[in-house]
XYZ file of C-alpha atoms in Angstrom:
777
model
C -3.752 1.884 30.889
C -5.928 -0.107 33.322
C -4.304 -3.715 32.836
C -7.009 -5.599 34.670
C -9.928 -4.148 32.407
C -7.687 -3.584 29.309
C -9.262 -0.253 28.694
C -8.017 3.219 29.341
C -8.304 4.646 32.734
C -10.242 7.629 33.474
C -7.290 9.882 33.841
C -6.016 8.942 30.471
C -9.292 9.633 28.767
C -8.965 13.366 29.577
C -6.656 15.678 27.610
C -2.945 15.003 28.881
C -1.054 17.791 30.413
C 2.126 18.748 28.759
C 4.169 17.143 31.561
C 2.524 13.946 30.940
C 3.049 14.130 27.059
C 6.777 15.140 27.305
C 7.276 12.189 29.857
C 5.601 9.783 27.366
C 7.579 11.206 24.563
C 10.784 10.518 26.515
C 9.801 7.077 27.299
C 8.628 6.350 23.694
C 12.407 6.741 22.662
C 13.202 3.566 24.457
C 10.255 1.450 23.141
C 9.517 2.820 19.550
C 12.819 4.200 18.265
C 15.485 1.734 19.203
C 15.353 0.222 15.767
C 15.114 3.322 13.787
C 17.843 5.032 15.891
C 20.496 2.115 15.331
C 19.982 2.276 11.449
C 23.160 4.789 11.023
C 25.260 1.431 11.936
C 24.579 -0.317 8.587
C 23.218 2.015 6.044
C 26.238 3.366 4.436
C 28.087 -0.093 5.184
C 25.372 -1.887 3.209
C 24.915 0.554 0.329
C 28.562 0.623 -0.595
C 29.315 -3.057 0.087
C 28.266 -4.045 -3.183
C 30.061 -3.894 -6.297
C 26.994 -2.011 -7.930
C 28.659 1.459 -6.816
C 32.001 2.813 -5.815
C 33.216 5.540 -3.771
C 35.049 7.854 -6.202
C 37.029 10.762 -5.804
C 34.223 13.117 -7.113
C 31.976 12.208 -4.157
C 29.054 12.016 -6.475
C 28.131 8.752 -4.947
C 28.244 9.565 -1.169
C 26.446 12.926 -1.820
C 23.845 11.264 -3.911
C 23.367 8.511 -1.065
C 23.098 11.157 1.564
C 20.248 13.159 -0.580
C 18.315 9.784 -0.881
C 18.725 9.212 2.898
C 17.395 12.674 3.705
C 14.434 12.554 1.421
C 13.507 9.041 2.463
C 13.552 9.961 5.948
C 11.429 13.059 5.275
C 8.920 11.432 3.094
C 8.287 8.161 4.782
C 8.709 8.468 8.520
C 7.790 12.144 8.934
C 5.224 12.802 6.021
C 3.518 9.528 5.880
C 3.469 8.011 9.492
C 3.834 11.140 11.581
C 1.305 13.250 9.609
C -1.088 10.705 8.225
C -1.008 7.148 9.227
C -0.802 7.880 12.886
C -4.293 9.569 12.480
C -5.838 6.009 11.423
C -5.682 4.695 14.989
C -8.112 2.109 16.141
C -9.269 3.606 19.516
C -5.693 4.363 20.309
C -4.179 1.216 18.936
C -1.957 0.863 15.787
C -0.572 -1.608 13.529
C -1.724 -3.875 10.450
C -4.378 -5.369 12.525
C -5.829 -2.082 13.625
C -6.218 -0.984 10.014
C -7.878 -4.167 9.146
C -9.947 -3.878 12.286
C -11.188 -0.412 11.105
C -12.103 -1.846 7.822
C -13.917 -4.905 9.176
C -16.190 -2.542 11.346
C -16.949 -0.162 8.234
C -17.434 -2.755 5.676
C -18.422 -5.837 7.438
C -15.731 -7.952 5.891
C -14.736 -9.470 9.229
C -13.444 -12.963 9.103
C -14.760 -13.588 12.575
C -17.630 -16.145 12.014
C -19.800 -15.451 15.245
C -20.643 -11.936 14.980
C -23.737 -10.417 16.479
C -25.727 -7.220 15.876
C -25.031 -6.430 19.460
C -21.386 -6.201 18.841
C -21.994 -2.971 17.045
C -23.375 -1.295 20.336
C -19.986 -1.393 21.923
C -18.544 1.711 22.901
C -15.146 1.334 21.107
C -16.991 -0.188 18.183
C -18.803 3.031 17.513
C -15.810 5.363 17.954
C -14.065 6.451 14.859
C -17.202 5.603 12.993
C -18.512 8.470 11.079
C -21.683 7.210 9.654
C -22.570 5.471 6.489
C -21.086 7.192 3.223
C -23.434 8.766 0.576
C -25.228 6.286 -1.622
C -23.696 7.894 -4.648
C -20.148 8.041 -3.511
C -17.438 5.761 -4.678
C -16.906 4.756 -0.907
C -20.563 3.353 -0.811
C -19.887 1.348 -3.928
C -16.558 0.033 -2.710
C -18.171 -0.929 0.401
C -20.896 -2.828 -1.305
C -18.483 -4.570 -3.389
C -16.459 -5.657 -0.524
C -19.363 -6.902 1.358
C -20.828 -8.988 -1.489
C -17.728 -10.455 -3.060
C -15.932 -13.288 -0.906
C -12.944 -13.056 -3.179
C -12.276 -9.509 -2.077
C -12.640 -10.324 1.632
C -10.287 -13.218 1.375
C -7.604 -10.839 -0.628
C -8.145 -8.348 2.123
C -7.298 -10.893 4.957
C -4.329 -12.278 2.989
C -3.029 -8.816 2.596
C -3.215 -8.172 6.193
C -1.533 -11.541 7.029
C 1.305 -10.971 4.377
C 2.037 -7.630 6.505
C 2.029 -9.631 9.685
C 4.348 -12.333 8.288
C 6.702 -9.820 7.305
C 6.479 -8.244 10.641
C 7.342 -11.730 12.215
C 10.249 -12.030 9.744
C 11.490 -8.603 10.886
C 11.379 -9.801 14.353
C 13.716 -12.460 13.318
C 16.186 -10.306 11.040
C 16.299 -6.975 12.978
C 17.996 -8.494 16.023
C 20.606 -10.081 14.052
C 21.629 -7.372 11.724
C 21.484 -4.684 14.611
C 23.441 -6.787 17.103
C 25.888 -7.848 14.399
C 26.471 -4.394 13.050
C 26.968 -3.050 16.627
C 29.539 -5.761 17.376
C 31.384 -5.124 14.262
C 32.892 -2.198 15.729
C 35.611 -4.715 17.017
C 36.829 -5.017 13.524
C 38.801 -1.875 14.179
C 40.697 -3.272 17.202
C 42.191 -6.475 15.483
C 43.577 -7.833 12.381
C 41.127 -8.784 9.514
C 41.892 -12.507 9.673
C 40.678 -12.553 13.306
C 37.200 -10.713 12.605
C 35.180 -14.104 11.905
C 36.542 -15.672 15.016
C 35.575 -12.752 17.277
C 32.775 -10.787 16.062
C 30.293 -13.650 15.041
C 30.587 -15.668 18.281
C 30.091 -12.599 20.352
C 27.112 -11.415 18.488
C 25.558 -14.971 18.707
C 26.204 -14.905 22.701
C 24.459 -11.574 22.815
C 21.656 -12.854 20.902
C 21.149 -15.808 23.071
C 21.071 -13.814 26.174
C 18.651 -11.415 24.618
C 16.154 -14.270 23.983
C 16.783 -16.281 26.957
C 15.884 -13.213 29.098
C 12.718 -12.579 27.622
C 10.641 -14.614 30.128
C 11.584 -12.106 32.898
C 9.827 -9.182 31.109
C 11.102 -5.811 30.524
C 9.245 -4.197 33.499
C 12.288 -4.622 35.742
C 14.751 -3.032 33.406
C 12.313 -1.061 31.041
C 13.385 2.194 32.837
C 16.823 1.844 31.294
C 15.474 1.686 27.779
C 14.789 5.568 27.179
C 18.191 6.708 28.693
C 20.098 4.174 26.833
C 18.495 5.410 23.280
C 18.688 8.995 24.348
C 22.377 8.611 25.201
C 22.824 6.789 21.652
C 21.102 9.487 19.815
C 23.060 12.208 21.668
C 26.085 10.304 20.823
C 25.580 9.938 17.165
C 24.410 13.582 16.932
C 27.568 14.944 18.706
C 29.838 12.594 16.414
C 28.065 13.695 13.408
C 28.136 17.588 14.189
C 31.997 17.106 14.906
C 32.550 15.391 11.583
C 30.502 18.033 9.633
C 32.435 20.897 11.290
C 35.690 19.157 11.110
C 35.687 17.650 7.680
C 33.165 19.188 5.303
C 30.899 21.952 6.707
C 29.327 22.313 3.212
C 27.884 18.785 3.139
C 24.336 20.028 3.921
C 24.167 21.101 0.224
C 23.896 17.412 -0.692
C 20.279 17.382 0.411
C 19.300 18.944 -2.674
C 17.379 16.529 -4.950
C 19.728 17.219 -7.914
C 22.216 15.066 -6.120
C 19.928 12.225 -6.418
C 19.452 12.766 -10.174
C 23.185 12.953 -10.813
C 23.639 9.640 -8.662
C 21.170 7.977 -10.847
C 22.714 9.424 -14.053
C 26.172 8.363 -13.014
C 25.572 4.874 -11.456
C 22.553 3.963 -13.745
C 21.384 0.350 -13.015
C 24.062 0.033 -10.289
C 22.559 3.021 -8.286
C 19.174 1.602 -8.659
C 20.191 -1.645 -7.278
C 21.892 -0.041 -4.368
C 18.525 1.513 -3.244
C 17.990 -1.560 -1.138
C 20.933 -0.526 1.296
C 19.601 3.002 1.281
C 16.017 2.090 2.287
C 17.359 0.613 5.502
C 17.581 4.049 6.791
C 13.713 3.707 7.537
C 13.836 0.382 9.258
C 11.730 0.772 12.497
C 9.360 3.367 11.008
C 6.469 1.062 11.303
C 7.056 0.843 14.895
C 5.649 4.427 15.324
C 2.295 3.360 14.285
C 2.493 -0.423 15.613
C 3.346 0.955 19.081
C 0.810 3.549 19.145
C -1.197 1.847 21.905
C 1.383 2.304 24.510
C 1.723 6.278 23.807
C -0.177 9.141 22.537
C 0.099 10.372 18.994
C 1.319 13.776 20.256
C 4.056 12.127 22.354
C 5.278 10.125 19.317
C 5.110 13.108 17.090
C 7.229 15.201 19.718
C 9.951 12.353 19.987
C 10.330 11.969 16.378
C 10.359 15.548 15.155
C 12.627 16.945 18.224
C 14.915 14.181 18.950
C 15.017 11.319 16.467
C 14.775 13.009 13.121
C 17.411 15.592 13.802
C 19.657 13.062 15.582
C 19.485 10.811 12.304
C 20.095 13.697 9.980
C 23.088 14.863 11.736
C 24.528 11.298 11.883
C 24.191 10.641 8.289
C 25.506 13.837 7.325
C 28.552 13.494 9.636
C 29.328 10.155 7.963
C 28.916 11.574 4.644
C 31.292 14.571 5.432
C 33.781 12.249 6.940
C 33.825 9.876 3.894
C 34.067 12.946 1.572
C 37.358 13.373 2.787
C 38.393 9.840 3.076
C 38.345 7.534 0.135
C 39.324 3.798 1.346
C 41.958 1.968 -0.248
C 41.693 -1.984 -0.803
C 43.641 -2.454 2.488
C 41.204 -0.219 4.669
C 38.135 -1.138 6.642
C 34.788 -1.298 4.739
C 32.875 1.926 4.702
C 30.707 1.941 7.796
C 29.642 3.855 10.901
C 32.698 3.194 13.082
C 35.295 4.513 10.497
C 33.927 8.035 11.188
C 34.154 7.678 14.964
C 37.168 9.212 16.559
C 39.597 6.607 17.786
C 39.497 7.822 21.620
C 35.747 7.492 21.534
C 35.413 4.149 19.652
C 35.091 1.830 22.756
C 32.534 3.956 24.533
C 30.667 4.207 21.451
C 30.912 0.396 20.774
C 29.378 -0.443 24.178
C 26.559 2.112 23.821
C 25.771 0.778 20.325
C 25.538 -2.638 21.651
C 23.048 -1.574 24.318
C 21.235 0.407 21.758
C 21.099 -2.597 19.512
C 19.621 -4.820 22.264
C 16.959 -2.401 23.169
C 15.946 -2.021 19.495
C 15.968 -5.766 19.046
C 13.816 -6.053 22.448
C 11.078 -3.845 21.002
C 10.674 -5.675 17.932
C 10.565 -9.048 19.763
C 7.937 -7.773 21.917
C 6.119 -6.333 18.994
C 6.136 -9.730 17.464
C 4.641 -11.458 20.666
C 2.028 -8.685 20.456
C 0.918 -9.035 16.795
C 0.756 -12.979 17.182
C -1.424 -12.567 20.263
C -3.575 -10.390 17.931
C -3.622 -12.920 15.064
C -4.491 -15.893 17.556
C -7.334 -13.733 19.039
C -8.783 -13.109 15.444
C -8.576 -16.895 14.731
C -5.493 -16.497 12.376
C -2.776 -18.326 14.421
C -2.934 -21.491 16.508
C -3.359 -21.062 20.172
C -0.123 -20.378 22.012
C 0.657 -19.843 25.887
C 0.597 -16.358 26.519
C 2.471 -15.260 29.821
C 1.950 -11.431 30.965
C 5.227 -10.520 32.398
C 3.910 -7.397 34.219
C 0.790 -6.939 36.486
C 1.146 -3.050 36.142
C 2.265 -2.336 32.545
C -0.271 -3.233 29.827
C 0.894 -5.288 26.764
C 3.968 -6.818 28.241
C 3.701 -10.496 27.222
C 5.919 -13.586 26.549
C 4.999 -16.407 24.306
C 7.484 -19.427 25.029
C 7.216 -21.201 21.925
C 7.500 -18.236 19.660
C 10.357 -16.908 21.608
C 12.574 -20.137 20.932
C 11.677 -20.410 17.266
C 12.658 -16.684 16.881
C 15.811 -17.259 18.695
C 16.770 -20.569 16.572
C 15.767 -18.724 13.132
C 17.687 -15.580 14.225
C 20.871 -17.437 15.062
C 20.619 -19.395 11.839
C 20.484 -16.358 9.534
C 23.286 -14.740 11.775
C 25.389 -17.870 11.262
C 24.466 -18.639 7.844
C 25.056 -15.112 6.291
C 27.951 -13.982 8.746
C 27.734 -10.412 7.300
C 25.500 -7.527 7.468
C 25.230 -7.130 3.736
C 23.029 -10.163 3.068
C 21.219 -9.605 6.309
C 20.578 -6.168 5.020
C 19.160 -7.372 2.008
C 16.696 -9.780 3.729
C 15.739 -7.133 6.432
C 15.068 -4.294 3.620
C 12.755 -6.625 1.845
C 10.801 -7.391 4.864
C 10.396 -3.785 6.172
C 9.413 -2.271 2.847
C 6.770 -4.984 2.222
C 5.070 -4.002 5.514
C 5.168 -0.402 4.503
C 3.491 -1.228 1.152
C 0.782 -3.288 3.037
C 0.189 -0.299 5.122
C -0.033 2.023 2.296
C -2.802 -0.269 0.498
C -4.823 -0.545 3.762
C -4.403 3.261 4.350
C -5.809 3.839 0.924
C -8.775 2.002 1.778
C -9.225 3.559 5.220
C -9.265 7.075 3.620
C -12.170 6.023 1.479
C -14.173 3.780 3.696
C -13.631 5.120 7.072
C -12.750 8.853 6.626
C -15.119 9.141 3.723
C -12.571 11.302 1.889
C -12.391 11.497 -1.849
C -11.268 8.702 -3.877
C -8.763 11.036 -5.689
C -7.182 11.590 -2.290
C -6.803 7.807 -1.796
C -5.354 7.309 -5.240
C -2.957 10.478 -4.718
C -1.782 8.788 -1.362
C -1.280 5.182 -2.850
C 0.486 6.713 -5.980
C 2.839 8.938 -4.250
C 3.958 6.832 -1.380
C 3.250 3.522 -3.161
C 5.466 4.537 -6.121
C 8.382 5.450 -3.803
C 7.978 2.232 -1.796
C 7.769 0.179 -4.941
C 10.979 1.626 -6.237
C 12.728 0.398 -3.084
C 10.731 -2.992 -3.192
C 12.057 -3.562 -6.688
C 15.503 -2.786 -5.822
C 15.257 -5.238 -2.939
C 13.981 -7.927 -5.148
C 16.964 -7.803 -7.282
C 19.016 -9.084 -4.466
C 16.754 -12.197 -3.991
C 19.612 -14.765 -4.428
C 21.764 -12.653 -2.082
C 19.643 -12.736 0.991
C 16.162 -11.350 0.113
C 14.802 -14.793 -0.175
C 14.680 -15.263 3.528
C 11.938 -13.047 4.346
C 9.938 -14.528 1.514
C 10.511 -18.033 2.809
C 9.552 -17.223 6.238
C 6.472 -15.465 5.167
C 5.415 -18.160 3.094
C 5.638 -20.748 6.070
C 3.935 -18.481 8.570
C 1.267 -17.571 5.819
C 0.314 -21.118 5.068
C 0.251 -21.783 8.812
C -2.109 -18.813 9.449
C -4.387 -19.160 6.523
C -4.951 -23.031 7.163
C -5.543 -22.307 10.681
C -7.978 -19.545 9.839
C -9.680 -21.787 7.201
C -9.986 -24.842 9.449
C -11.558 -22.622 12.340
C -14.073 -21.415 9.866
C -14.874 -24.884 8.585
C -15.116 -26.100 12.190
C -17.615 -23.249 13.138
C -19.907 -23.888 9.997
C -20.112 -27.639 10.835
C -21.226 -26.585 14.535
C -23.509 -24.036 12.906
C -25.042 -26.599 10.640
C -25.347 -29.305 13.219
C -26.734 -27.156 16.120
C -30.078 -28.230 17.778
C -32.917 -25.780 18.188
C -34.020 -24.802 21.737
C -37.278 -26.061 21.173
C -35.969 -29.521 21.067
C -34.337 -29.046 24.466
C -37.492 -27.580 25.881
C -39.928 -29.995 24.165
C -39.825 -32.523 26.842
C -41.275 -30.216 29.703
C -39.572 -28.394 32.590
C -37.821 -31.607 33.860
C -36.469 -32.250 30.401
C -36.969 -35.794 31.126
C -33.443 -36.003 32.134
C -31.944 -36.340 35.673
C -30.667 -32.825 37.167
C -27.617 -33.403 39.421
C -26.511 -30.792 42.023
C -24.188 -28.206 40.707
C -23.365 -25.695 37.819
C -22.644 -27.162 34.444
C -20.679 -24.857 31.987
C -20.885 -25.974 28.307
C -18.218 -24.544 26.084
C -19.420 -23.498 22.569
C -18.714 -21.292 19.735
C -22.204 -20.625 18.958
C -24.018 -17.621 20.019
C -27.570 -19.062 19.340
C -29.018 -22.705 19.594
C -27.784 -25.717 21.258
C -24.364 -27.208 20.162
C -24.417 -30.614 18.818
C -21.731 -31.732 21.126
C -24.192 -31.193 23.974
C -26.851 -33.493 22.404
C -23.995 -36.123 22.070
C -23.361 -35.667 25.696
C -26.907 -36.135 26.831
C -27.705 -39.157 24.463
C -24.772 -40.917 26.207
C -25.259 -39.494 29.765
C -29.028 -38.597 30.385
C -28.282 -36.220 33.185
C -27.017 -32.853 33.796
C -26.543 -30.225 36.307
C -29.425 -28.266 38.062
C -28.014 -25.218 36.524
C -26.670 -25.106 33.029
C -24.695 -22.284 31.177
C -23.862 -22.315 27.691
C -20.644 -20.282 27.528
C -19.284 -18.621 24.418
C -16.063 -16.932 24.514
C -15.754 -14.711 21.537
C -13.588 -11.939 20.033
C -14.778 -8.625 18.406
C -12.695 -6.561 15.913
C -11.994 -3.901 18.576
C -8.967 -3.422 20.599
C -10.611 -3.407 24.002
C -13.865 -4.107 25.472
C -14.965 -2.336 28.732
C -15.685 -4.505 31.793
C -19.343 -3.228 32.017
C -19.925 -4.341 28.370
C -18.088 -7.744 28.350
C -20.948 -10.119 29.547
C -24.011 -10.643 27.483
C -26.484 -13.046 29.473
C -29.749 -14.378 28.345
C -32.245 -17.304 29.220
C -33.039 -20.504 27.382
C -36.607 -20.945 27.972
C -38.307 -19.602 31.128
C -36.829 -19.293 34.756
C -37.853 -22.513 35.760
C -35.489 -24.446 33.438
C -32.411 -22.897 34.920
C -30.700 -22.655 31.430
C -28.630 -19.657 30.776
C -26.551 -18.413 27.775
C -23.503 -16.291 28.404
C -21.375 -14.606 25.733
C -18.070 -13.230 27.074
C -16.552 -10.878 24.568
C -13.028 -9.744 24.194
C -11.130 -7.378 21.953
C -7.921 -8.453 20.109
C -5.680 -6.530 22.574
C -7.532 -7.659 25.769
C -6.008 -10.362 28.050
C -8.001 -12.903 30.017
C -8.419 -12.642 33.745
C -7.147 -15.420 36.067
C -9.285 -18.528 36.405
C -10.799 -17.520 39.942
C -11.490 -14.030 38.735
C -13.210 -15.117 35.768
C -15.316 -17.653 37.349
C -16.449 -15.233 39.971
C -17.566 -12.704 37.224
C -19.274 -15.245 35.528
C -21.432 -16.288 38.398
C -21.745 -12.841 39.303
C -22.962 -11.537 36.129
C -25.599 -14.448 35.913
C -26.694 -13.331 39.563
C -27.017 -9.746 38.455
C -28.994 -10.813 35.360
C -31.521 -12.735 37.789
C -31.920 -9.743 40.027
C -32.390 -7.257 37.102
C -35.890 -8.723 36.382
C -35.349 -9.816 32.769
C -37.182 -13.018 33.867
C -38.827 -14.378 30.749
C -36.588 -13.221 28.007
C -36.160 -15.533 24.903
C -33.052 -17.270 23.896
C -32.359 -14.490 21.324
C -32.860 -11.714 23.925
C -29.488 -10.949 25.754
C -28.863 -8.417 28.410
C -25.594 -6.549 28.723
C -24.375 -7.165 32.462
C -21.263 -5.594 33.853
C -18.552 -7.596 35.724
C -17.628 -7.069 39.291
C -14.954 -4.581 38.362
C -17.801 -2.280 36.905
C -19.305 0.457 38.963
C -23.019 0.192 39.641
C -24.610 1.812 42.926
C -27.369 -0.814 43.308
C -25.891 -4.247 42.342
C -25.068 -7.699 43.617
C -21.484 -7.917 44.662
C -19.663 -11.316 44.650
C -16.712 -11.419 47.137
C -14.044 -14.061 46.764
C -11.482 -14.787 49.310
C -8.831 -17.404 49.539
C -7.775 -18.178 53.177
C -7.401 -20.908 55.700
C -8.916 -19.083 58.645
C -12.660 -19.281 58.852
C -12.964 -16.770 61.736
C -11.127 -13.982 59.790
C -13.656 -14.555 56.965
C -16.646 -14.434 59.129
C -15.440 -11.379 60.767
C -14.717 -9.815 57.396
C -18.529 -9.970 56.375
C -20.182 -10.008 59.739
C -23.318 -7.830 59.584
C -23.934 -8.274 55.920
C -26.689 -10.406 54.471
C -24.620 -12.823 52.830
C -24.514 -16.499 52.054
C -21.293 -18.220 51.918
C -20.717 -20.931 49.324
C -17.603 -23.142 49.633
C -16.039 -24.969 46.730
C -14.583 -28.363 47.354
C -11.064 -28.187 48.033
C -8.306 -28.497 50.673
C -8.732 -26.986 54.138
C -5.572 -25.015 53.802
C -6.718 -23.005 50.809
C -10.522 -22.631 50.182
C -12.146 -20.362 47.711
C -15.287 -18.784 49.030
C -17.836 -17.006 46.990
C -20.518 -14.799 48.477
C -23.538 -12.846 47.104
C -23.932 -9.738 49.097
C -27.458 -8.735 48.733
C -28.678 -5.118 49.753
C -30.609 -4.743 52.894
C -33.845 -4.014 51.081
C -33.470 -5.999 48.009
C -36.224 -5.213 45.141
C -36.589 -8.909 43.991
C -39.872 -10.825 43.481
C -40.259 -14.163 44.950
C -39.020 -16.118 41.884
C -36.130 -14.113 41.310
C -35.043 -14.758 45.032
C -35.691 -18.370 44.604
C -33.774 -18.696 41.380
C -30.848 -16.705 43.060
C -30.824 -19.074 46.063
C -30.710 -22.107 43.649
C -27.798 -20.727 41.861
C -25.992 -20.211 45.080
C -26.869 -23.766 46.066
C -25.663 -25.064 42.869
C -22.465 -23.332 43.175
C -21.789 -24.955 46.463
C -22.039 -28.346 44.720
C -19.250 -27.026 42.326
C -18.693 -26.043 38.767
C -18.152 -28.601 35.987
C -17.099 -27.717 32.560
C -18.088 -29.813 29.551
C -15.596 -29.264 26.835
C -15.723 -30.283 23.142
C -12.860 -31.975 21.664
C -13.305 -32.114 17.951
C -11.232 -33.770 15.300
C -11.872 -32.632 11.638
C -11.483 -34.728 8.522
C -12.086 -33.539 4.801
C -15.138 -35.322 3.166
C -14.796 -37.988 0.559
C -14.335 -36.525 -2.942
C -12.991 -33.249 -1.486
C -9.857 -31.925 -3.491
C -6.267 -32.850 -2.871
C -5.692 -29.136 -1.587
C -8.408 -29.468 0.794
C -7.471 -32.994 2.236
C -3.951 -31.863 2.776
C -4.919 -28.647 4.415
C -7.471 -30.081 6.801
C -6.235 -33.772 7.401
C -2.615 -33.024 7.769
C -1.679 -29.263 8.333
C -4.638 -28.216 10.376
C -4.785 -31.500 12.474
C -1.038 -31.259 13.000
C -1.332 -27.696 14.227
C -4.413 -28.490 16.313
C -2.458 -31.395 18.078
C 0.458 -29.133 18.737
C -1.252 -26.015 19.929
C -2.484 -24.980 23.382
C -5.856 -26.098 22.861
C -5.552 -29.285 24.776
C -6.598 -28.738 28.405
C -8.817 -25.644 29.030
C -10.299 -22.739 27.044
C -9.168 -19.388 28.140
C -10.561 -18.368 31.452
C -11.787 -21.675 32.672
C -10.749 -22.753 36.237
C -8.291 -25.527 36.294
C -9.525 -26.302 39.916
C -13.012 -27.437 38.705
C -13.808 -30.687 37.278
C -14.212 -31.018 33.507
C -15.635 -33.458 31.185
C -14.478 -33.690 27.517
C -16.770 -34.924 24.725
C -15.015 -35.880 21.514
C -16.636 -35.616 18.037
C -15.538 -36.230 14.376
C -16.329 -33.460 11.919
C -16.518 -34.058 8.313
C -16.017 -30.779 6.393
C-alpha cells in the first residue's frame, strides 16, 4: 500500500505470490487475531462464574459448553466471516462503514451532502458495481424505496452508527477483560485474600502503559506482534493437546450437537442465560473483516483455517478434558484457563498471556482510532487531531483525545467491576451487537450489490441472525450485571455522532440556500468593480457550485480581493481511496480574464491528507496543468479532472518544491531548465521555492501562457486563505429537541473540536482571514 497516495501500489494490484500471501497470513496473526486468540482466558471462567449452571459429576454441563463453543466457532467466524462476509469488501476495505459505503454507492442513500455526478466516474467508485438490477426484481424495488424514503435512509445510517458505537465500546472493554484475565493467573500463586491487592493494580498499570505508549505508534515494535500471538497459539494448542491425551482422550465426542440439547434440557433457563459467557469465544471475529484493508482475503483465510481455528479448538477441548476430571470444591480456585495449565508452566504461560493480551488490546485500540477517522471523514464525528505514526505503513494513526478518553473509561470499568464476570457481560453484548449489525447490512448487500435472490438474503439473515439473536437475548439478561455499560457508552456516542451529522447537514443546507449565483459575481464586468490585490486568494467552501455567501459577506465589507481567486472545496466520497490522478477537479468561473477558479479536492474515507507544503504545491500545480490543457472557456459547471504531481503523465507541467537556505545549490539543481522561481515570504534560513518547469517546446497559446505567468506572479505575492467561521442557532419557533441539539450539543462539540485553526490541508505558513457568520437553521 502506497501511503502517500493512499491507493494500492502496482505490485499489489497483481496477483500475490504464495510467498507474499503466506507472509501476510503470518503478519495477520499479530494484527487480526490477538483478541480472538486470547478468548480461552475467560470463556469457561465467565460461563461457570454464574449461579445459572454448576459443574456436576456427570459432566453434562462442561460437554454442553464445549459443544456450544465448537459450533459457535464453526458457524460464526468460519462459515459467516471467512466464507461469506469477507467477499463483501469495498475495494479491499472491510468493516461496518465499508458495507455502508457499498450500499451508498448502489442505492444513492449517502448522507454526504455535496455529491456530484463526476464522483461516479472514479475508478474505485465503479469497482464492485455489477450494474443496475432488473426492473422487475425485488432488488430494484428495494433500491427505489431506499432512495425515495428519507426515513429508511436515516434508519440505515443509525444502524451503521450503532455498529460503530459498539465497536468503540469494544475498544474500551476488550483491553480491560483481556489484561485482567491474563493477570488473573497470579491468583494461583498467592492466598485468596491477597488477590484484590495484587491483580487489580497490576492490570491497571499494564493498561496505563498500553495507552500511554500509543503516541509512539506500533511500527517500531509491530514486528513482535505476530511472533507473540504465534507463540501464544502454539502454547495453548500444546497445553490443550497434553490435557486431552492425559486426562480425557474421548472429549472430542462432545462436539456432537446432542450435547447442546442435553445441556439445555438439563439446565433450562440457567443454560440459556449462560450463553452470554459462551459467546465470548467469538470476540474478535469482526476484526477479520474490519482489518481486511491491511491484508488480502486469502491471507486472512489461511491464517484462520490453518492456525487460529485448530489452536482454539485444541485449547477449549483441553480445558474441557481437564475440567471433566477435576470438579472444584468451594475452597478451590474458580474454573478458568490457568487451572488447566501444569504448575511448572504457569509462570511462562502467564507472561506470554499478558503479552498476547496487550497485542490483542493494541489491535482493537488501533481499530477504534481507524473507525473514528472514517466517521469524521463522512461527517459523523467531530473533527479530531489525527497523527500518522508511521510514514511507511498505511493506516497507523493516533488520536490523542480519543486515546485518553478510552484510557479513562477502560480504567473506570476495570476498577468499577474488579472481575472478569461483569466485564464479560459488557463485552459480550458489544460484540454480538456489532455482529448483528453486520448481518443486517450484509443481507442488504446480497440483494442490492450482489443482485442475488431475496430468498438468499432472507436465508442469510434468518440463519445467522437467529443464532446471534439467541446470544444477544442471553446477554441482555445480564443488563444489571454489567451489560448496561456498552449500551450507555453507545447511547452517548450515538447522540454525539448523530447530532454532529445533523448539524453538518443543516449547515450545508443553509450555505446552499444562501449561495450567490456566478452571474452576480460576473455581472459588473471583467474588473468586477473591485480592487484586485497581488497574490492568490483561496476561499474555503463546502459548495461544489455557486459562490458561497461568506464570500459576498467578505467583499461587502472589504471591496478587494486577490488577482487570482480559487474557491476550494475539500470533500469526501464514499470510497476508501481516491487515486492521485483523480483527486483534483478544476474549473473556471467565467472566462480566463477573470482569473477565477474552482477546485474540488476529493478524498476517500480511508485517505489521509498530505502535509501543508505538498498540498499547496499540488493545488497550484493542478491549476497550472488545467491552464495548459487548453480548457480555456469552460463554464462554472464544467470541471476537468487533473492529476496531482504524484501522478505520471509524459507531457505535463511539473512543480518543484524545495526547502533550503542555499540559493546557489537551488540554482544548480535547475540550471538548464526553462524555469521561473517563485519565493514565498519567509525567513532566509528556510525558504520555500515553487517552480513551474515548462517543456522546451510548450504547445500553449498566448493567452494560456499569459495566464500561467500571472498565476506564477500571484504565487510570488503569497497565498491567503479566507476561512469561514460559522455559528449556528435554531430559528425561533423550533422544537425543544432541535434547539437543544443545535444551540447546546452541536455548538459545544463545534467549540471543542479541532475545527478552530485550519481546515485539512491548508498551509500554516500562509496568511489567513477569518469571516464570521451566524446561521439560523
